[in-house]
Coordinates of C-alpha atoms and ligand atoms in Angstrom, one line a residue:
X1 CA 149.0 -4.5 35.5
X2 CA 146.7 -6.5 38.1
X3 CA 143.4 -6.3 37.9
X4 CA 140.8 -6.8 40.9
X5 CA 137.6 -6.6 39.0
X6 CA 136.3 -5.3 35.7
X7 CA 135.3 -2.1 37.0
X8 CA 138.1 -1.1 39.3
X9 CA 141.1 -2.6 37.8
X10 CA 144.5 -1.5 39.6
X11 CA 148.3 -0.5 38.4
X12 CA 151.6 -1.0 39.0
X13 CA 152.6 1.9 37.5
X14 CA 150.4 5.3 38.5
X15 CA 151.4 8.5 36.8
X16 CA 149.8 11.5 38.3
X17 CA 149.7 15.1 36.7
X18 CA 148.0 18.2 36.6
X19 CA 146.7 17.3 32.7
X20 CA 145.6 14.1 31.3
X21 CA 147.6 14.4 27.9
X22 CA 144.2 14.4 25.8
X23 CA 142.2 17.4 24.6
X24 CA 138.4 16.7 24.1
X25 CA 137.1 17.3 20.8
X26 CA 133.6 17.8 19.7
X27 CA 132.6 17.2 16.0
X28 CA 130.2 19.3 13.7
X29 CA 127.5 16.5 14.5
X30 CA 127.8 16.4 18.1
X31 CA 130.0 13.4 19.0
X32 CA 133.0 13.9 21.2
X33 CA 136.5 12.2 21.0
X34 CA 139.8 12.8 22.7
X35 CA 143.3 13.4 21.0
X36 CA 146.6 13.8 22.1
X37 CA 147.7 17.2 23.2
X38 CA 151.0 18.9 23.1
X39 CA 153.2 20.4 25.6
X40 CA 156.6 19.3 27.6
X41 CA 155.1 16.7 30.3
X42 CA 153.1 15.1 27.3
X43 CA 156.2 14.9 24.8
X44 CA 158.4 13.4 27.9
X45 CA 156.2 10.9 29.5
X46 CA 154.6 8.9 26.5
X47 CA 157.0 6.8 25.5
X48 CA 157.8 5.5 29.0
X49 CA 153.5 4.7 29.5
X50 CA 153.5 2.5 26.4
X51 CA 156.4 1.0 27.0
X52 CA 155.4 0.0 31.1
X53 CA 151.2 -0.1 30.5
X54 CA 150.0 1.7 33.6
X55 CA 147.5 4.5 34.9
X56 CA 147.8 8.4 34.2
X57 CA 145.6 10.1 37.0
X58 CA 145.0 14.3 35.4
X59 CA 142.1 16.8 34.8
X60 CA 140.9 16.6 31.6
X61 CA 141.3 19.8 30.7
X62 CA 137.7 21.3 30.8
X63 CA 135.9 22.3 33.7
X64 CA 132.8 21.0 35.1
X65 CA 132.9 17.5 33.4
X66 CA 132.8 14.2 35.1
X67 CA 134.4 11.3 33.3
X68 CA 134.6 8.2 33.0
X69 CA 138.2 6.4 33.3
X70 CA 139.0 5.7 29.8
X71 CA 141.8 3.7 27.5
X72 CA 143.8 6.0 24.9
X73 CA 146.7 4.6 23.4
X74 CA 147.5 2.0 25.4
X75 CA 147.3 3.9 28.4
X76 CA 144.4 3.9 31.5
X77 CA 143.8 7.5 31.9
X78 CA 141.7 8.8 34.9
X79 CA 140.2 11.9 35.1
X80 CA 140.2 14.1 38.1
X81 CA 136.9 16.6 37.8
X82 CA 137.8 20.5 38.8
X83 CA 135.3 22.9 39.3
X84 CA 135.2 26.2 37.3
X85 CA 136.3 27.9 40.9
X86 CA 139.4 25.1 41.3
X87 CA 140.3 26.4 37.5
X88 CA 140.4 29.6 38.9
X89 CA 142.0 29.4 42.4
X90 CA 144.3 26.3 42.4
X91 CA 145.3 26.1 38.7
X92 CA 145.2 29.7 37.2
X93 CA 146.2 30.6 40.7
X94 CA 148.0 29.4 43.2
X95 CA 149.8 27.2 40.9
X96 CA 150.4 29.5 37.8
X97 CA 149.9 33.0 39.7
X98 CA 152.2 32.0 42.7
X99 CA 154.0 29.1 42.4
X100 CA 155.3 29.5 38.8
X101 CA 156.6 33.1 39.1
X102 CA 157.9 32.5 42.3
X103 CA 160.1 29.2 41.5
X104 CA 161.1 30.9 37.7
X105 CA 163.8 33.5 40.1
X106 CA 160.0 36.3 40.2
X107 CA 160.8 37.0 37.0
X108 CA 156.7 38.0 37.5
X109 CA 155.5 38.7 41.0
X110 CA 153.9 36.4 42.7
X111 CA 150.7 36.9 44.2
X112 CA 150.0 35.2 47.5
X113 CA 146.1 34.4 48.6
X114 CA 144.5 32.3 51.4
X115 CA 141.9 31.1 50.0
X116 CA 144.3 30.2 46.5
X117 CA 146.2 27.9 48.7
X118 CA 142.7 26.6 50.4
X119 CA 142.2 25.4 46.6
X120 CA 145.4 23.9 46.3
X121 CA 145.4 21.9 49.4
X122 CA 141.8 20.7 49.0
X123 CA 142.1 19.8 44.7
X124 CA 145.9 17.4 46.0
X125 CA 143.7 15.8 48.1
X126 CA 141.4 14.8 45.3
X127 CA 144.2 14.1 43.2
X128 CA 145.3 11.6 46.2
X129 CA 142.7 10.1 46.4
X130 CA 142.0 8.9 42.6
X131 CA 145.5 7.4 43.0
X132 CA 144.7 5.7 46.0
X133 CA 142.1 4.0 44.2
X134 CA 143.9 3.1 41.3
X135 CA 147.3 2.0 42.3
X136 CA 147.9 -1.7 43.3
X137 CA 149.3 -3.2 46.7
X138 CA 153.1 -2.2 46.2
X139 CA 152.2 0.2 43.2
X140 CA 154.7 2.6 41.8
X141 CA 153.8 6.3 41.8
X142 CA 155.6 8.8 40.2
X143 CA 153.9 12.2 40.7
X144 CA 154.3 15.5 38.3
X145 CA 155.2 19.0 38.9
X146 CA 154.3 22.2 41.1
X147 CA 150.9 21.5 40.9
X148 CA 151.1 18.6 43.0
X149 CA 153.2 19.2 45.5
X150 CA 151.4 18.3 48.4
X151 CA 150.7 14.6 46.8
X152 CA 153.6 13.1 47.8
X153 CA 152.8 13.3 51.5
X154 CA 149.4 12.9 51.4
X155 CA 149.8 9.8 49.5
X156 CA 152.0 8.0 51.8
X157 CA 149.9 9.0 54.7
X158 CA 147.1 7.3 52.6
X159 CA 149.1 4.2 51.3
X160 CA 152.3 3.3 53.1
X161 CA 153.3 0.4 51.1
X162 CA 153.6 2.7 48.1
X163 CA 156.7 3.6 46.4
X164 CA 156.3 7.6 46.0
X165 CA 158.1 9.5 43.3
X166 CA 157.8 13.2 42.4
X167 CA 159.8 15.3 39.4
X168 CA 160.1 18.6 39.3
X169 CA 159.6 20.1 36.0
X170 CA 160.6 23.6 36.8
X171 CA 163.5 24.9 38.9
X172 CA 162.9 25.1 42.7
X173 CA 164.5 28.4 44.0
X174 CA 167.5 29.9 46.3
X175 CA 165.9 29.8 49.8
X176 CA 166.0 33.5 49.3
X177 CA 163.4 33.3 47.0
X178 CA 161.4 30.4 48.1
X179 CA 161.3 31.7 51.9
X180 CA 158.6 34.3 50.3
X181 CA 156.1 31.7 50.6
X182 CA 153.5 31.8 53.4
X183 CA 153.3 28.0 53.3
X184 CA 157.0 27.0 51.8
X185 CA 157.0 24.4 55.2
X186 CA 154.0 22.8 54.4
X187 CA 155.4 22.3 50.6
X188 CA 158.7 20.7 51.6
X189 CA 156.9 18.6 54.5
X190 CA 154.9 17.3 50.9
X191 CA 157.7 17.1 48.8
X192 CA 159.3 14.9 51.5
X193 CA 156.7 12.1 51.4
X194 CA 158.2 10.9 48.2
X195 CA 161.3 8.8 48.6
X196 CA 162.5 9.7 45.4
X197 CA 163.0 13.5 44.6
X198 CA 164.0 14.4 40.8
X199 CA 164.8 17.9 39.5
X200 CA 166.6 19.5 36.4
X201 CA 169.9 20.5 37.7
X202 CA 172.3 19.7 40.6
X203 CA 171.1 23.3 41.6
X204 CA 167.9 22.8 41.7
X205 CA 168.4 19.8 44.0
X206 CA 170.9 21.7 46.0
X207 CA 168.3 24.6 46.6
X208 CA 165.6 21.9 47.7
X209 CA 168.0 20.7 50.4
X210 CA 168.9 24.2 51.8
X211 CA 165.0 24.5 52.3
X212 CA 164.6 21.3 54.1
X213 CA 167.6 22.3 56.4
X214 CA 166.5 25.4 57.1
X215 CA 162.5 25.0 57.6
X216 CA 163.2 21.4 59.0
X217 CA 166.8 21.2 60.3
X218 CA 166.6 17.4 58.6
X219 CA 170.2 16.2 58.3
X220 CA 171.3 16.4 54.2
X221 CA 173.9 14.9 52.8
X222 CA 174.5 14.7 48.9
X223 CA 171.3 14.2 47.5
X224 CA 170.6 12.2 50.7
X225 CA 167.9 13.5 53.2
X226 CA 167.3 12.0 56.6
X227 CA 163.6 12.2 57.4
X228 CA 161.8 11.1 60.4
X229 CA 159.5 8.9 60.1
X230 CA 157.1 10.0 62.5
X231 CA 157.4 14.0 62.1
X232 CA 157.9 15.6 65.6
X233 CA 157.9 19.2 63.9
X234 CA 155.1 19.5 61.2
X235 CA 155.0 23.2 60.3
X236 CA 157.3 24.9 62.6
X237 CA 160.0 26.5 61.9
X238 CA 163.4 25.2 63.2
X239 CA 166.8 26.7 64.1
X240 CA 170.1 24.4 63.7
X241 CA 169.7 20.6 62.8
X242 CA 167.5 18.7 64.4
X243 CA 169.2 15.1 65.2
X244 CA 166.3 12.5 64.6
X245 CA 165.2 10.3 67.7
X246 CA 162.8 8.0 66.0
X247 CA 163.2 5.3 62.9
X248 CA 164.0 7.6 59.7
X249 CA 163.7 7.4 56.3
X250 CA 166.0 8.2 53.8
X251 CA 164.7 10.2 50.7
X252 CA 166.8 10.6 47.5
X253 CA 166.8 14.4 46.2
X254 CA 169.2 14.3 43.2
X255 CA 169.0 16.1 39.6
X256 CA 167.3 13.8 36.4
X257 CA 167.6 16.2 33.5
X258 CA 164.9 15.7 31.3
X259 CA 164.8 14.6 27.2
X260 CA 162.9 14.1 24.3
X261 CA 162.2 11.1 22.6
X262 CA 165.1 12.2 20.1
X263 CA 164.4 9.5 17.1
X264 CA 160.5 10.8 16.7
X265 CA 162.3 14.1 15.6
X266 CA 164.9 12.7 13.8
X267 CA 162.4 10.2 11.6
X268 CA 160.2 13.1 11.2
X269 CA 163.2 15.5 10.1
X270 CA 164.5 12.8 7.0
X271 CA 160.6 12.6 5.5
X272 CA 160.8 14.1 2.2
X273 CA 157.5 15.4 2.5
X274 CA 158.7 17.4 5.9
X275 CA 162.1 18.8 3.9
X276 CA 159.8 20.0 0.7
X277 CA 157.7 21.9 3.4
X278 CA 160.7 23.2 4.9
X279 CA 161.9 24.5 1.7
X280 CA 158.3 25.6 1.1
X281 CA 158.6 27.6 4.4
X282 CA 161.8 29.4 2.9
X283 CA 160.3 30.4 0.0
X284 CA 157.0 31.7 1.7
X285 CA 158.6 33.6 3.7
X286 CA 160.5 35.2 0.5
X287 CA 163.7 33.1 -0.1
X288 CA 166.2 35.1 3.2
X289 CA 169.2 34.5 3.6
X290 CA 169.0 33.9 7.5
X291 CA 165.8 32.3 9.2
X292 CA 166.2 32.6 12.4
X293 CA 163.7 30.9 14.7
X294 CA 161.9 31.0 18.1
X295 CA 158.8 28.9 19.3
X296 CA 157.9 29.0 22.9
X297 CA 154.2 28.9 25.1
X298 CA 154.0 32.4 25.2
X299 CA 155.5 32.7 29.0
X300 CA 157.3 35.7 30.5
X301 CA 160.2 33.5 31.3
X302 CA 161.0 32.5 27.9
X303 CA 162.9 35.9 27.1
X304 CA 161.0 36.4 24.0
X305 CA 161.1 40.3 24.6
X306 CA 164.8 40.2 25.2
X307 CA 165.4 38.5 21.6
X308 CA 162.8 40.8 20.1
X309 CA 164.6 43.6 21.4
X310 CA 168.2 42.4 20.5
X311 CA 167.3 41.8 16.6
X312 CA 164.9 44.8 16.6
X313 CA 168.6 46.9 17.7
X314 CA 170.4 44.7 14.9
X315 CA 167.7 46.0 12.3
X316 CA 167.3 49.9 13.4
X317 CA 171.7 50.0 13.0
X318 CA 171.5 48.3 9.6
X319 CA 173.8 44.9 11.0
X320 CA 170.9 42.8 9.6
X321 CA 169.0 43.5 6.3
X322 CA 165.1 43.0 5.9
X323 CA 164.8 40.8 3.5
X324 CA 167.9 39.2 4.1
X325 CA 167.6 37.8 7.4
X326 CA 163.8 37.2 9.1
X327 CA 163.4 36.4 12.6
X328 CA 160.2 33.7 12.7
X329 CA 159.0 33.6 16.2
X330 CA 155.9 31.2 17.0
X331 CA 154.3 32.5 20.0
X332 CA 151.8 29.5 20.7
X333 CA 149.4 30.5 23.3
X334 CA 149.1 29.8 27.3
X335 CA 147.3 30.7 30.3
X336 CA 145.2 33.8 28.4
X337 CA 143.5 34.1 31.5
X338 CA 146.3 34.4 33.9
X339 CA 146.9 38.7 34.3
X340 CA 150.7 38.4 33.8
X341 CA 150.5 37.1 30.7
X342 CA 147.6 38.8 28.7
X343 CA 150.1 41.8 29.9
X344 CA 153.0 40.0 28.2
X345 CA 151.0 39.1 24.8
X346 CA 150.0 43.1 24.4
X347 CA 153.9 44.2 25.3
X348 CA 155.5 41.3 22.7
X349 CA 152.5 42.0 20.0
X350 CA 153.4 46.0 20.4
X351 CA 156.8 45.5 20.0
X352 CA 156.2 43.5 17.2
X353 CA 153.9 45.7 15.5
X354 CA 156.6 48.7 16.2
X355 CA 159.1 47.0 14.4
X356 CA 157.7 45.6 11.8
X357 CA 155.5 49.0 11.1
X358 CA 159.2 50.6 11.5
X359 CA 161.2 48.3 9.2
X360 CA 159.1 46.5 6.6
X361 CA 159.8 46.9 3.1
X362 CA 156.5 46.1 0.7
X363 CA 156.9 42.3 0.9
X364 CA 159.1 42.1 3.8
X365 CA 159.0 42.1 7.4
X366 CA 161.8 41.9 9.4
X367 CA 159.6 39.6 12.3
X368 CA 157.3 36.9 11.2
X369 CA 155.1 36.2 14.5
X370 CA 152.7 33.4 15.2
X371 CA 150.2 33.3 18.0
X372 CA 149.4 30.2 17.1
X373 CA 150.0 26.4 17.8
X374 CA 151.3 24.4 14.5
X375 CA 151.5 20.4 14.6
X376 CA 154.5 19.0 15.1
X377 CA 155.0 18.1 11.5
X378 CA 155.3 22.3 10.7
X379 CA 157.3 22.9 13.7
X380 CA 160.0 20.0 12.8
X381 CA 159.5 21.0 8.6
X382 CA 160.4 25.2 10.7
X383 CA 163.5 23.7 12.6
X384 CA 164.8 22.2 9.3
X385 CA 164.3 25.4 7.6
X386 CA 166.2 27.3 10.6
X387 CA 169.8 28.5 10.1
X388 CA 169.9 29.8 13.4
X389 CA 167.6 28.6 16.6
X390 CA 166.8 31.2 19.4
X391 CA 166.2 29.9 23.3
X392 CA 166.7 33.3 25.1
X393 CA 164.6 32.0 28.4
X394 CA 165.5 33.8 31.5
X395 CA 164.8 30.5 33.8
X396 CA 163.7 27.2 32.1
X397 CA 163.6 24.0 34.3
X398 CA 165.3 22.0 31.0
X399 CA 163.5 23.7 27.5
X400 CA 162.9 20.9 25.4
X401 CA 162.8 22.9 22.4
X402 CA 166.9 23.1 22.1
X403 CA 166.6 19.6 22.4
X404 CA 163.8 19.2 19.8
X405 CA 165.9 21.6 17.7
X406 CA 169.1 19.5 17.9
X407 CA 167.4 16.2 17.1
X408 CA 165.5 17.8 13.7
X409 CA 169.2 18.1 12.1
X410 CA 170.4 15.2 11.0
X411 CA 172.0 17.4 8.3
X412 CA 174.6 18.2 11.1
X413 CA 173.1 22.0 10.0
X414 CA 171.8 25.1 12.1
X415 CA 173.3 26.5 14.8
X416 CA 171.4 26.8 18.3
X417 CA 172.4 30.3 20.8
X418 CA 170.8 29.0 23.9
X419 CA 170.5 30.9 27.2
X420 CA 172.4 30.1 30.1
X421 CA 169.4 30.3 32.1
X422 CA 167.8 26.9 30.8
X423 CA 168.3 23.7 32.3
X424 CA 169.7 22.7 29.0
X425 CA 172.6 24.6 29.4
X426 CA 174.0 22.3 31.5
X427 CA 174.1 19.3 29.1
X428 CA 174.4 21.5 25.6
X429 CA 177.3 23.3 26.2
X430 CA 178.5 23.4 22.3
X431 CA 175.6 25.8 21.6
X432 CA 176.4 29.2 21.9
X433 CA 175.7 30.4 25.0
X434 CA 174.3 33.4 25.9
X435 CA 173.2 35.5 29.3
X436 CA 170.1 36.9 27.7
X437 CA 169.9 40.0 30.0
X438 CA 172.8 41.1 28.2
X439 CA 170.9 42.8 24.8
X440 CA 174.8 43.2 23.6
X441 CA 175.6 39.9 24.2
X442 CA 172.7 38.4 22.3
X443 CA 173.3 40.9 19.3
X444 CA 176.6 39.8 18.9
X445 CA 175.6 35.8 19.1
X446 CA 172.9 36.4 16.5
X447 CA 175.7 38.0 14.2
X448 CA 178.6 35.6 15.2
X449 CA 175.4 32.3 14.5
X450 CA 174.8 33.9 11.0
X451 CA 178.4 34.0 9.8
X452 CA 179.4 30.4 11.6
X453 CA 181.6 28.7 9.1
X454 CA 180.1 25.6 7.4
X455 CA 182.8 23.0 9.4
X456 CA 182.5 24.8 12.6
X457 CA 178.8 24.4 12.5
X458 CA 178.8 20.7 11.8
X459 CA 181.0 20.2 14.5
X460 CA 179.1 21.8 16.7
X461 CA 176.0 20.3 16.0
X462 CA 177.4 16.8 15.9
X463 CA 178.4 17.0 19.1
X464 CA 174.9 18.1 20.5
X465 CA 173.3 15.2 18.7
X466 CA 175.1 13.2 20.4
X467 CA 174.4 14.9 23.8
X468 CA 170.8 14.4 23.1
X469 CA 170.5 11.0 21.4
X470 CA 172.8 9.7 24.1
X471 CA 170.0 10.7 27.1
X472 CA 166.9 10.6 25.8
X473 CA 163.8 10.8 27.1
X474 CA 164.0 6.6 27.7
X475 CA 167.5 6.8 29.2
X476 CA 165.5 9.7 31.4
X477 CA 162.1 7.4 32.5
X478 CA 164.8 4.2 33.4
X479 CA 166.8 6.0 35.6
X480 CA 163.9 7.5 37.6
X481 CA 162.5 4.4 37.7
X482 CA 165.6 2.3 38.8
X483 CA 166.3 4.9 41.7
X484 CA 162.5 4.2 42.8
X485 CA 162.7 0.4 42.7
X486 CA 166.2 0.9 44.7
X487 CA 164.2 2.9 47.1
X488 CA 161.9 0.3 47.4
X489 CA 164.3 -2.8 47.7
X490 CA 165.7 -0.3 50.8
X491 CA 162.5 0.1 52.1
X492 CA 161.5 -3.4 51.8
X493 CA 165.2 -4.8 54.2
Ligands
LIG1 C1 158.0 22.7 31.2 C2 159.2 23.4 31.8 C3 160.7 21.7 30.8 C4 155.3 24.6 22.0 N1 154.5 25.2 21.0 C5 154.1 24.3 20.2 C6 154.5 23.0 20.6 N2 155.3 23.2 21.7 C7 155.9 22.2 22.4 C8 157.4 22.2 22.2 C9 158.0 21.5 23.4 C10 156.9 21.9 24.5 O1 155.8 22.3 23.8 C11 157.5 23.0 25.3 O2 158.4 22.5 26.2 P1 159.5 23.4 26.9 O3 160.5 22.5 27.6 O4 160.2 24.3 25.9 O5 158.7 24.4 27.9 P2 157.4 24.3 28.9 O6 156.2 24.1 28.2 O7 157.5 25.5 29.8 O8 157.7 22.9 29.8 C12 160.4 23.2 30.9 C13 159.5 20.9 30.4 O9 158.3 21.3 31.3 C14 159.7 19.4 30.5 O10 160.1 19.1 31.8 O11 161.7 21.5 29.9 O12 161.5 23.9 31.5 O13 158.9 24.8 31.9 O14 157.9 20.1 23.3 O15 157.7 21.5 21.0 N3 154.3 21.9 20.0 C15 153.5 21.9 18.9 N4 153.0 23.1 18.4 C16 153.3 24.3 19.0 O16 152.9 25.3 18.6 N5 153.2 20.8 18.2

């Protein structure tokens, strides 16, 4: 960190997303404080910010407030101020209306609006700016997600003697999909100001470069893209390859499958305290057999009507007993004022109600669902208590609750059916894998997870701990990192 003054001190290391990770609370008596919030980004990046010091430039999460840049943990965190109407049109919006359904395969359809991408253009420029102003001569950036897509670009234009990276925490589309977008140019022409590039999977990298060739006709050649330096097309289309007559640059677009921070889980999985409330959580929920378990944001691309539909079938033809086996599913809530998904909280709740009105004996219920968030103490003590772990998403940039899952059991215990359709798959290929558009499919993985021999389960699961402790979260952060500072020795020759 180098500091220029008291009052506007300056970082090495600038790390730029939609949220601040802190929630504001207000006590009883008035006084207001910040804590930590949950959620993937948040989980991911905290480790690597203690461990480097630096800057995280975010919206604090409420509209209307200004505030002052603050210290939490360790870690500077600047607030970016949106308006009530930026909420609205650039977050609930363009970014969660259009851009999320869009790049999940429009699982959900995407609605496209002017004056939503108006929002979006102007709130990356404020994001830019705030970095601008807070990242030293030289500075590392590494910007976040599909919110900020147009950062990158900005940002250089801004501050050329920045090193500019940007991850992609959710899958980028076949061009078939993405082509939809009124303004998919002017999102790859932002994209391309980074000079690193991370996504999931190889595919989602390999989808990214079929866009550049085809809105920008910029030579790609794996995970290499040769961009001009001086941009002699911005926004038009192009047909064939264009061969560059100017000085180009070379940006790295390659895949950098996320982690967790493995060991947090693990430590929190061997307190005895945690395992007494797992066997607490057993005997709540009336001593079964077979907990199986599913916690997601409630999101229409985590599948969670799919697996509510598969074990509803297994209950109505007797293959699983009430009583016996009970399906746990924590439903923790997200975006409520995004249309798609107060839609998708009434259809899960009615199915829900359905099948538990249907099947419930007095004291039983074959579906014990949670709109609610738990800390991460419960939802470690409910992966220890899981015999069976449910990831049914039908798209998932990585899902870091397989991951999460796989860490808790250090029992070598628990077997995870994960969907094909998750970034995850790629890595945890001993879980039982599923296609979760197949209800038949799924039925039979629920029955084949609840009757997996002891030995075959260990095996299974000791072989995912090892995928996951072996690329964790840290092994994640470096190698970003070390492909920006290559970048910028490259630059620098
Ligand atoms: C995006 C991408 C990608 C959830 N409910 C509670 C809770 N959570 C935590 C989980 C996990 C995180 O939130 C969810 O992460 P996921 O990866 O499963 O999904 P997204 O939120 O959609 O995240 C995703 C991720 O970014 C990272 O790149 O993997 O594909 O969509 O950590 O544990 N945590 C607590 N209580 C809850 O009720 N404490």
């Amino acid at each position: 960190m180098s500091e220029t003054s008291a009052t506007n001190e300056q970082f090495d290391l600038v790390v730029v997303s939609n949220r601040l990770p802190v929630d504001r609370i207000v006590d009883a008596d008035g006084s207001a404080a910040w804590t930590r919030s949950p959620g993937g980004l948040v989980t991911a990046l905290e480790p690597v910010m203690h461990a480097h010091g630096g800057a995280w430039v975010g919206w604090p999460g409420m509209p209307d407030v200004e505030v002052e840049p603050f210290d939490e943990g360790g870690i500077r965190l600047v607030p970016v101020p949106l308006s009530a109407d930026d909420i609205e049109q650039y977050y609930e919006g363009f970014s969660n209306d259009t851009l999320w359904p869009l790049y999940h395969d429009v699982i959900a359809s995407p609605r496209y609006h002017r004056e939503w991408w108006d929002a979006y253009k102007s709130v990356n420029q404020r994001f830019t700016d705030a970095v601008a102003e807070v990242a030293s001569e030289g500075a590392v950036v590494w910007v976040h997600d599909y919110q900020l897509q147009l950062v990158p670009k900005l940002l250089r234009e801004a501050r050329p003697d920045l090193t500019i990276g940007f991850f992609n925490h959710i899958p980028f589309p076949p061009y078939g999909i993405f082509s939809q977008l009124p303004w998919r140019t002017r999102i790859v022409e932002g994209l391309l100001g980074a000079d690193v590039i991370g996504f999931q999977r190889q595919a989602d990298a390999v989808n990214f470069q079929q866009a550049v060739r085809r809105l920008k006709g910029y030579p790609t050649r794996r995970g290499h893209i040769e961009v001009p330096v001086v941009d002699e097309t911005p926004g038009v289309r192009v047909y064939g390859p264009i061969k560059p007559t100017g000085p180009i640059r070379t940006v790295v677009a390659r895949e950098f499958p996320i982690s967790i921070d493995a060991s947090i889980y693990d430590e929190l999985a061997r307190r005895p305290d945690i395992q007494e409330r797992a066997r607490q959580l057993r005997a709540d929920l009336g001593d079964p057999r077979v907990i199986i378990f599913g916690v997601d944001r409630l999101d229409y691309t985590k599948g969670i009507g799919h697996r509510i539909k598969a074990f509803g079938e297994l209950v109505a033809d007797g293959e699983v007993t009430v009583g016996d086996v009970v399906l746990v599913q924590v439903a923790s809530p997200s975006r409520e004022r995004v249309v798609p998904y107060m839609e998708l909280r009434d259809e899960v709740e009615l199915m829900v109600g359905r099948l538990n009105g249907d099947y419930s004996t007095i004291g039983h219920s074959p579906i014990a669902y949670y709109h609610q968030s738990f800390p991460r103490e419960e939802m470690t003590a409910f992966y220890l208590a899981a015999d069976v772990m449910l990831v049914t998403a039908l798209r998932d940039g990585m899902n870091l609750v397989a991951k999460e899952y796989v860490a808790s059991r250090f029992d070598d215990d628990g077997v995870l059916i994960l969907s094909e359709f998750a970034g995850a798959s790629d890595e945890l290929t001993r879980a039982i894998l599923v296609n979760p558009h197949d209800i038949e499919e799924l039925k039979r993985a629920i029955l084949r997870a609840m009757e997996l021999p002891k030995r075959e389960r260990k095996s299974r699961m000791r072989q995912l701990r090892k995928r996951v402790f072996d690329n964790d979260v840290a092994k994640w952060s470096n190698e970003f990192l070390e492909e920006l500072a290559k970048a910028r020795a490259a630059a620098n020759d």
